[in-house]
Coordinates of C-alpha atoms in Angstrom, one line a residue:
M72 CA 330.4 106.2 164.1
K73 CA 328.9 106.1 167.4
A74 CA 325.8 107.7 168.4
V75 CA 325.8 110.8 170.0
E76 CA 324.3 111.2 173.4
V77 CA 321.6 113.7 174.1
A78 CA 321.6 114.8 177.8
P79 CA 317.9 114.5 179.5
I80 CA 316.1 117.8 179.5
G81 CA 315.7 119.0 183.7
L82 CA 312.2 119.7 184.8
Q83 CA 313.6 123.2 186.0
Q84 CA 314.4 124.3 182.2
V85 CA 311.2 122.5 181.2
Y86 CA 309.4 125.0 183.3
E87 CA 311.1 127.8 182.1
A88 CA 310.8 127.1 178.2
L89 CA 307.0 127.0 178.7
I90 CA 307.1 130.6 180.9
Q91 CA 309.2 132.0 177.7
G92 CA 307.3 129.9 175.2
R93 CA 310.7 128.4 173.7
E94 CA 309.1 125.9 171.5
R95 CA 312.6 123.7 170.8
V96 CA 312.4 122.9 174.1
V97 CA 309.5 122.2 174.9
N98 CA 309.9 119.6 172.1
R99 CA 312.6 118.0 173.0
F100 CA 311.0 117.3 176.3
L101 CA 308.0 115.7 174.4
R102 CA 310.3 113.3 172.6
Q103 CA 312.4 112.7 175.4
Y104 CA 309.4 112.0 177.9
K105 CA 306.5 111.0 175.6
T106 CA 303.8 110.2 177.4
S107 CA 304.7 111.0 181.0
A108 CA 305.2 114.4 179.7
F109 CA 302.2 114.9 180.1
K110 CA 302.1 113.4 183.8
E111 CA 305.2 115.2 185.0
R112 CA 304.7 117.5 187.6
L113 CA 306.9 120.4 187.7
T114 CA 306.6 122.6 190.4
A115 CA 306.1 121.9 194.3
S116 CA 302.2 122.5 194.1
G117 CA 302.3 119.7 191.7
E118 CA 301.5 121.7 188.6
T119 CA 301.5 119.9 184.6
A120 CA 303.0 121.3 182.1
L121 CA 299.9 122.1 180.5
M122 CA 299.3 124.4 183.8
V123 CA 302.1 125.7 183.8
A124 CA 302.1 126.6 179.7
I125 CA 298.6 128.0 180.6
K126 CA 300.7 130.4 183.0
G127 CA 302.8 131.5 180.6
G128 CA 300.3 132.5 178.4
H129 CA 302.0 131.4 174.7
G130 CA 298.9 130.1 172.1
H131 CA 301.0 128.1 170.3
I132 CA 302.4 125.8 172.6
I133 CA 298.9 125.5 174.5
N134 CA 297.7 124.3 171.3
K135 CA 300.1 121.8 170.9
L136 CA 299.9 120.4 174.6
V137 CA 296.4 120.2 174.4
S138 CA 296.1 118.2 171.0
L139 CA 298.6 116.1 172.0
T140 CA 297.7 115.1 175.6
P141 CA 295.2 112.4 175.9
Q142 CA 291.5 113.6 176.4
E143 CA 292.0 111.6 180.0
L144 CA 295.0 113.3 181.2
L145 CA 293.6 117.0 180.5
A146 CA 291.6 116.2 183.8
L147 CA 294.7 115.8 185.9
K148 CA 294.9 118.1 188.9
D149 CA 297.6 119.8 191.2
N150 CA 298.3 119.8 194.9
S151 CA 294.7 122.1 195.5
D152 CA 292.9 119.8 192.9
N153 CA 293.0 122.7 190.1
T154 CA 293.0 121.4 186.9
A155 CA 294.2 123.1 183.8
L156 CA 290.8 124.8 183.2
H157 CA 291.1 126.2 186.9
A158 CA 293.8 127.5 185.6
A159 CA 292.6 128.7 182.4
A160 CA 289.5 130.6 184.5
Q161 CA 291.9 132.1 187.0
L162 CA 294.0 133.5 184.1
D163 CA 291.0 134.7 182.0
N164 CA 292.8 132.9 179.3
V165 CA 289.6 132.6 177.5
K166 CA 291.3 130.9 173.9
A167 CA 292.9 127.8 176.3
A168 CA 289.4 127.2 177.9
Q169 CA 287.9 126.8 174.5
L170 CA 290.7 124.5 173.4
L171 CA 290.4 122.5 176.6
L172 CA 286.6 121.7 176.3
N173 CA 286.7 121.2 173.0
K174 CA 288.7 118.0 173.4
N175 CA 286.7 117.1 177.2
H176 CA 283.6 119.3 178.3
E177 CA 283.9 117.4 181.4
L178 CA 286.3 119.8 182.7
L179 CA 283.4 122.1 183.6
N180 CA 282.4 119.6 186.3
F181 CA 285.8 119.4 188.5
S182 CA 285.6 121.3 191.9
N183 CA 288.8 121.7 193.8
K184 CA 289.6 121.5 197.3
N185 CA 287.3 124.6 198.7
E186 CA 284.9 122.8 195.9
G187 CA 285.1 126.1 193.6
L188 CA 284.3 125.1 189.6
P189 CA 286.4 127.1 186.9
I190 CA 283.5 129.3 186.6
Q191 CA 283.3 130.4 190.6
L192 CA 286.9 130.9 190.2
A193 CA 286.5 133.6 187.1
A194 CA 283.3 134.9 188.7
I195 CA 285.6 135.7 192.0
R196 CA 288.0 137.4 190.1
G197 CA 285.6 139.2 188.3
H198 CA 286.7 137.8 184.8
R199 CA 283.4 138.7 183.3
E200 CA 284.2 137.3 179.1
M201 CA 285.5 134.1 181.1
T202 CA 282.2 133.6 183.3
S203 CA 280.0 134.0 180.5
Y204 CA 281.7 132.0 177.9
L205 CA 282.0 128.9 180.6
F206 CA 278.0 129.8 181.5
S207 CA 277.4 129.5 177.7
V208 CA 278.8 126.4 177.7
G209 CA 278.0 124.5 180.6
I210 CA 274.2 124.9 181.2
K211 CA 274.1 122.1 183.6
D212 CA 272.6 121.6 187.1
E213 CA 275.8 121.0 188.7
I214 CA 277.3 124.1 188.0
H215 CA 274.5 126.3 188.0
S216 CA 273.3 125.1 191.2
N217 CA 277.0 125.3 193.2
L218 CA 277.1 128.9 191.5
L219 CA 274.4 129.8 193.0
K220 CA 275.3 128.0 196.0
H221 CA 278.3 130.3 196.5
A222 CA 276.7 133.5 194.3
D223 CA 280.0 134.5 193.3
G224 CA 277.8 136.7 190.6
A225 CA 275.7 138.6 193.5
R226 CA 279.2 138.8 195.8
N227 CA 281.0 140.4 192.8
G228 CA 278.6 142.2 191.2
I229 CA 278.5 140.7 187.7
E230 CA 274.9 141.5 186.7
E231 CA 275.9 139.2 183.3
I232 CA 275.7 136.1 185.1
V233 CA 273.0 136.9 187.5
T234 CA 271.0 137.8 184.3
E235 CA 271.7 134.6 182.4
I236 CA 270.8 132.2 185.5
Q237 CA 267.7 134.1 186.2
H238 CA 267.1 133.8 182.3
Y239 CA 267.7 129.6 182.2
F240 CA 267.0 128.9 185.5
P241 CA 264.4 131.3 187.5
A242 CA 264.0 129.1 190.3
V243 CA 267.7 129.1 191.2
I244 CA 267.7 132.6 192.4
E245 CA 265.9 131.3 195.9
M246 CA 268.2 128.6 195.9
K247 CA 270.5 128.9 199.3
D248 CA 273.8 128.2 200.4
R249 CA 275.1 126.5 203.6
N250 CA 274.8 129.9 205.6
E251 CA 271.3 130.1 204.4
Y252 CA 271.8 132.8 202.4
S253 CA 270.8 133.6 198.6
V254 CA 271.2 136.2 195.9
F255 CA 269.1 138.5 197.3
H256 CA 271.3 138.5 200.7
Y257 CA 274.6 138.5 198.6
A258 CA 273.3 141.6 196.8
V259 CA 271.9 143.0 200.0
M260 CA 275.5 142.4 202.0
Y261 CA 277.8 143.5 199.3
R262 CA 275.9 146.5 198.2
H263 CA 275.5 145.5 194.8
D264 CA 272.4 148.0 193.6
K265 CA 272.0 146.5 190.3
I266 CA 272.4 142.7 190.7
F267 CA 269.3 143.6 193.7
K268 CA 267.3 145.2 191.0
I269 CA 268.0 142.4 188.5
V270 CA 266.8 139.6 190.6
H271 CA 264.3 142.2 192.4
Q272 CA 262.1 143.1 188.9
K273 CA 261.4 139.4 188.7
N274 CA 261.0 137.8 192.5
N275 CA 259.7 138.8 195.7
I276 CA 261.6 140.1 198.5
D277 CA 263.7 136.8 200.7
H278 CA 261.3 136.9 203.8
S279 CA 263.8 134.2 205.0
K280 CA 266.5 134.5 207.9
D281 CA 269.9 133.4 207.9
G282 CA 271.4 130.9 211.2
N283 CA 271.5 133.8 213.5
Y284 CA 267.7 134.9 212.8
N285 CA 268.6 137.8 210.7
N286 CA 266.2 138.9 208.0
I287 CA 267.2 140.7 205.3
L288 CA 266.9 144.3 207.0
H289 CA 269.6 143.1 209.5
L290 CA 271.8 142.0 207.2
A291 CA 271.1 146.2 205.4
G292 CA 272.2 147.4 208.8
Y293 CA 275.5 146.0 209.4
R294 CA 278.4 147.5 206.8
P295 CA 279.3 145.8 203.5
R296 CA 281.2 142.6 203.7
Q297 CA 283.5 144.6 201.1
D298 CA 285.0 148.0 200.9
R299 CA 282.2 149.2 198.5
L300 CA 282.1 152.4 200.4
D301 CA 284.7 154.9 198.5
L302 CA 282.2 155.3 196.1
G303 CA 281.7 159.6 196.5
P304 CA 284.1 162.6 197.2
G305 CA 284.1 162.0 201.0
P306 CA 282.6 160.3 204.1
I307 CA 279.1 162.5 203.6
L308 CA 278.3 160.1 200.5
Q309 CA 279.3 156.7 202.1
M310 CA 276.7 157.3 205.2
Q311 CA 274.1 158.5 202.8
R312 CA 274.5 155.6 200.4
E313 CA 273.9 153.2 203.4
L314 CA 271.0 155.3 204.8
Q315 CA 269.3 154.7 201.1
W316 CA 269.9 151.0 201.3
F317 CA 268.7 150.4 204.5
M318 CA 265.7 152.5 203.7
E319 CA 265.3 150.8 200.2
I320 CA 265.1 147.3 202.2
E321 CA 263.2 148.9 204.6
K322 CA 260.0 149.8 202.2
L323 CA 260.2 146.1 201.4
V324 CA 259.6 144.4 204.3
T325 CA 256.8 143.8 206.7
R326 CA 256.7 146.1 209.9
E327 CA 257.1 142.7 211.9
E328 CA 260.2 142.0 209.9
S329 CA 261.6 146.1 210.6
L330 CA 261.0 145.2 214.5
S331 CA 262.2 141.5 214.7
I332 CA 265.3 140.9 216.6
N333 CA 267.9 138.2 215.7
F334 CA 270.0 136.0 217.8
K335 CA 271.4 138.6 219.8
G336 CA 268.7 140.6 220.6
K337 CA 269.1 143.3 218.3
T338 CA 266.4 144.9 215.9
P339 CA 267.6 146.2 212.2
L340 CA 268.0 149.9 213.5
T341 CA 270.1 148.8 216.3
I342 CA 272.6 146.6 214.5
F343 CA 272.7 149.4 211.7
N344 CA 273.6 152.4 214.4
E345 CA 276.0 150.5 215.5
E346 CA 277.5 148.8 212.9
H347 CA 277.8 152.8 211.8
N348 CA 278.9 154.6 214.5
D349 CA 282.4 155.1 213.4
L350 CA 281.7 155.9 210.0
A351 CA 279.6 158.8 211.3
S352 CA 282.4 160.0 213.7
K353 CA 284.6 160.6 210.4
E354 CA 282.0 162.4 208.2
I355 CA 281.1 164.7 210.9
Q356 CA 284.9 165.4 211.2
W357 CA 285.1 165.5 207.9
V358 CA 282.4 168.1 207.3
T359 CA 283.4 170.1 209.8
G360 CA 286.7 170.5 208.5
M361 CA 285.4 171.3 204.9
A362 CA 282.9 173.7 206.2
S363 CA 286.0 175.2 207.8
A364 CA 288.1 175.5 205.0
C365 CA 285.4 177.0 202.9
S366 CA 284.2 179.6 205.4
V367 CA 287.7 181.0 205.4
A368 CA 287.9 181.2 202.0
A369 CA 284.1 182.4 200.9
S370 CA 285.0 185.4 204.1
L371 CA 288.3 186.4 202.0
I372 CA 286.1 186.7 198.7
A373 CA 283.6 188.7 200.9
T374 CA 286.2 190.8 201.9
V375 CA 287.9 191.9 198.7
A376 CA 284.4 192.3 196.9
F377 CA 282.8 194.9 199.9
A378 CA 286.4 196.5 199.5
A379 CA 285.8 197.0 195.7
A380 CA 282.6 197.6 196.4
I381 CA 283.4 200.8 198.0
T382 CA 286.1 201.8 196.7
V383 CA 285.3 201.8 192.6
P384 CA 287.8 201.3 190.0
G385 CA 288.6 205.3 188.9
G386 CA 287.5 206.8 191.8
N387 CA 284.4 209.1 192.2
N388 CA 283.6 213.0 190.5
S389 CA 282.7 215.9 192.1
N390 CA 279.0 215.0 192.1
G391 CA 280.3 211.2 194.3
L392 CA 279.7 209.0 191.2
P393 CA 282.0 206.8 189.6
I394 CA 284.0 208.2 186.6
F395 CA 283.3 205.3 184.8
S396 CA 279.6 204.9 185.9
G397 CA 278.7 205.6 182.3
E398 CA 281.3 203.0 180.5
S399 CA 279.4 199.6 180.1
S400 CA 282.3 197.2 181.5
F401 CA 281.1 199.1 185.0
L402 CA 277.9 197.6 184.9
V403 CA 279.2 194.2 184.8
F404 CA 281.8 195.0 187.7
A405 CA 279.3 196.3 189.7
V406 CA 276.2 193.3 188.8
S407 CA 279.5 190.5 189.3
D408 CA 280.8 192.0 192.3
A409 CA 277.6 192.5 194.2
L410 CA 276.9 188.7 193.6
A411 CA 280.9 187.8 194.4
L412 CA 279.7 189.4 197.9
F413 CA 276.2 188.2 198.2
T414 CA 277.1 184.4 197.1
S415 CA 279.9 184.0 199.7
I416 CA 278.3 185.7 202.0
T417 CA 275.5 183.0 201.8
C418 CA 278.3 180.2 201.5
V419 CA 279.2 181.2 204.8
L420 CA 276.0 181.0 206.2
Y421 CA 275.6 177.8 205.2
F422 CA 278.9 176.3 206.4
L423 CA 278.0 177.9 209.7
S424 CA 274.6 176.4 209.5
I425 CA 276.4 172.6 209.6
F426 CA 278.3 173.8 213.3
T427 CA 274.9 173.7 214.5
C428 CA 273.3 170.6 212.9
R429 CA 272.7 168.1 215.3
Y430 CA 273.8 165.0 213.3
G431 CA 271.2 163.0 213.7
V432 CA 270.8 159.8 211.5
E433 CA 268.3 161.0 209.0
D434 CA 270.8 164.3 209.2
F435 CA 273.5 162.4 207.0
L436 CA 270.6 161.7 204.3
Y437 CA 269.7 164.9 203.3
T438 CA 270.1 168.1 205.9
L439 CA 274.3 168.0 205.7
P440 CA 274.3 167.0 202.0
N441 CA 271.9 170.0 201.2
R442 CA 273.8 172.0 203.2
V443 CA 277.5 171.0 201.5
I444 CA 276.0 171.2 197.8
Y445 CA 274.7 174.8 198.5
G446 CA 277.7 175.9 200.4
L447 CA 280.1 174.9 197.3
I448 CA 277.8 176.0 194.6
C449 CA 277.8 179.5 196.0
L450 CA 281.2 179.1 196.9
I451 CA 281.7 178.1 192.8
L452 CA 279.6 181.2 191.7
S453 CA 281.6 183.7 194.2
V454 CA 285.0 182.8 192.5
I455 CA 283.2 183.4 189.2
S456 CA 281.9 186.7 190.0
L457 CA 285.2 187.7 191.9
M458 CA 287.1 186.9 188.4
I459 CA 284.8 188.5 186.0
A460 CA 284.7 191.7 188.5
F461 CA 288.5 191.5 188.8
S462 CA 288.5 191.8 185.0
S463 CA 286.1 194.2 184.6
T464 CA 288.0 196.4 186.8
L465 CA 291.4 195.7 184.6
F466 CA 289.5 196.6 181.7
L467 CA 287.9 199.9 182.8
V468 CA 291.8 201.2 183.8
F469 CA 293.6 200.4 180.4
A470 CA 290.8 199.7 177.7
K471 CA 290.9 203.3 176.3
K472 CA 295.1 203.1 176.0
N473 CA 295.5 199.5 174.8
P474 CA 291.8 197.9 173.8
L475 CA 293.6 194.8 173.1
I476 CA 294.6 194.0 177.0
L477 CA 290.8 192.4 176.9
I478 CA 292.5 189.4 175.7
P479 CA 295.2 188.6 178.0
I480 CA 292.9 189.6 180.6
V481 CA 289.7 187.1 179.7
A482 CA 292.9 184.2 179.4
L483 CA 294.3 184.6 183.2
T484 CA 290.7 185.4 184.2
C485 CA 290.0 182.1 182.8
V486 CA 292.7 180.2 184.7
P487 CA 291.6 180.1 188.1
V488 CA 288.0 179.6 187.0
I489 CA 288.5 176.5 184.9
S490 CA 291.2 175.2 187.9
Y491 CA 288.9 175.7 190.6
T492 CA 285.5 174.3 189.0
F493 CA 287.2 171.4 187.4
I494 CA 288.0 170.6 190.5
Q495 CA 285.1 171.3 192.6
L496 CA 282.4 170.2 190.0
P497 CA 282.8 166.8 189.6
P498 CA 282.9 165.9 193.6
L499 CA 279.6 167.9 193.4
L500 CA 278.0 166.7 190.8
V501 CA 278.2 163.0 192.4
M502 CA 276.7 164.8 195.6
I503 CA 273.9 166.2 193.8
K504 CA 273.3 162.8 192.0
S505 CA 273.4 160.7 195.1
T506 CA 271.2 163.6 196.9
Y507 CA 268.4 164.5 194.4
G508 CA 268.6 161.6 191.8
P509 CA 266.6 158.4 191.5
G510 CA 266.4 155.4 194.6
L511 CA 268.9 152.7 194.5
L512 CA 266.5 150.4 193.0
D513 CA 265.3 152.8 190.5
K514 CA 268.6 153.6 188.7

């Protein structure tokens, strides 16, 4: 009987099987190609079967390929010089990394065309578990020196990595990369306060300059190297945070450093003012717009509260006294209406004062945030007081006929109060914490 010929399996079919996790097709590929199966390039970028399997993420196939691949072939690279461990690091596949390193520990030391180690790729993408694992199994001079050379942990705010490095290799914190930047510099440039605090606790401030004669205060004067400003309810906290950074670093440098000039002949303060002109303009626009809207709302509340005060519920008797003056709920109405009137007027005054502010650099730190905070607190209190006064009025008029009417009144009153408080309270608390909380290095 003539043997049935099996058609050779195509590489595209193998690629799809690895991505989809079809083990039967993979087994057929391994039988047909034998040792060359581990060397075949399945994509235009030069990926091997193992790299594609890691991309697919199917553990049973990855396990099989790693166990069958000869140790030396695990170090095969694609067109960008990435190994299978680079692929696992980029995709945060810790189990695949464990399998690879158990068989070939030297994979930790292979760099790609961008001189990137697997641990660096994991750090750049913010994969904390993968970065911590690779560091724990790869405490070698080449690894930690390259890691600090590029300072990926400091750039991406991975404080665990910086802590580990400082614990095992404290001297490495002071190492510089090709741009003469240390971890101190990267923490400032990327505005990672936790990283800066970690390295500053056990190390003195770095007083060195980069290739453009910028000291660390110059770097604090520049805008962040990545978008780290959108952390608050509006531009007011963005400018405030930048000022806080600049002032905290200014406390740590000498007077000569704060007045020194860089390659372009600019002092740190000059750089700060030039770099933050646009942000200051946006802040002024945001604050004045918010002040206008809140002033209108507070004015309406003041108008209603004043009208309610001169036309009390139930009217007056022949002696000119309010008919319900003997009721306890009338006292609640009177107090809450007065609070609504006073707090709304105070709110208007606070927000009007924003229009007369001179908008100096130092005003962005405390003056403007203070006025916004006090104005919003008064506005919230005026809304709450007005709702209480309104509820008291309805209760005074209808309670004698049906006391149970208080239940729906209270329920309906809570709706606008809770809704408005829920919207305004979180950003208000952030502003309070940012303005009155501990400094950047004390958090």
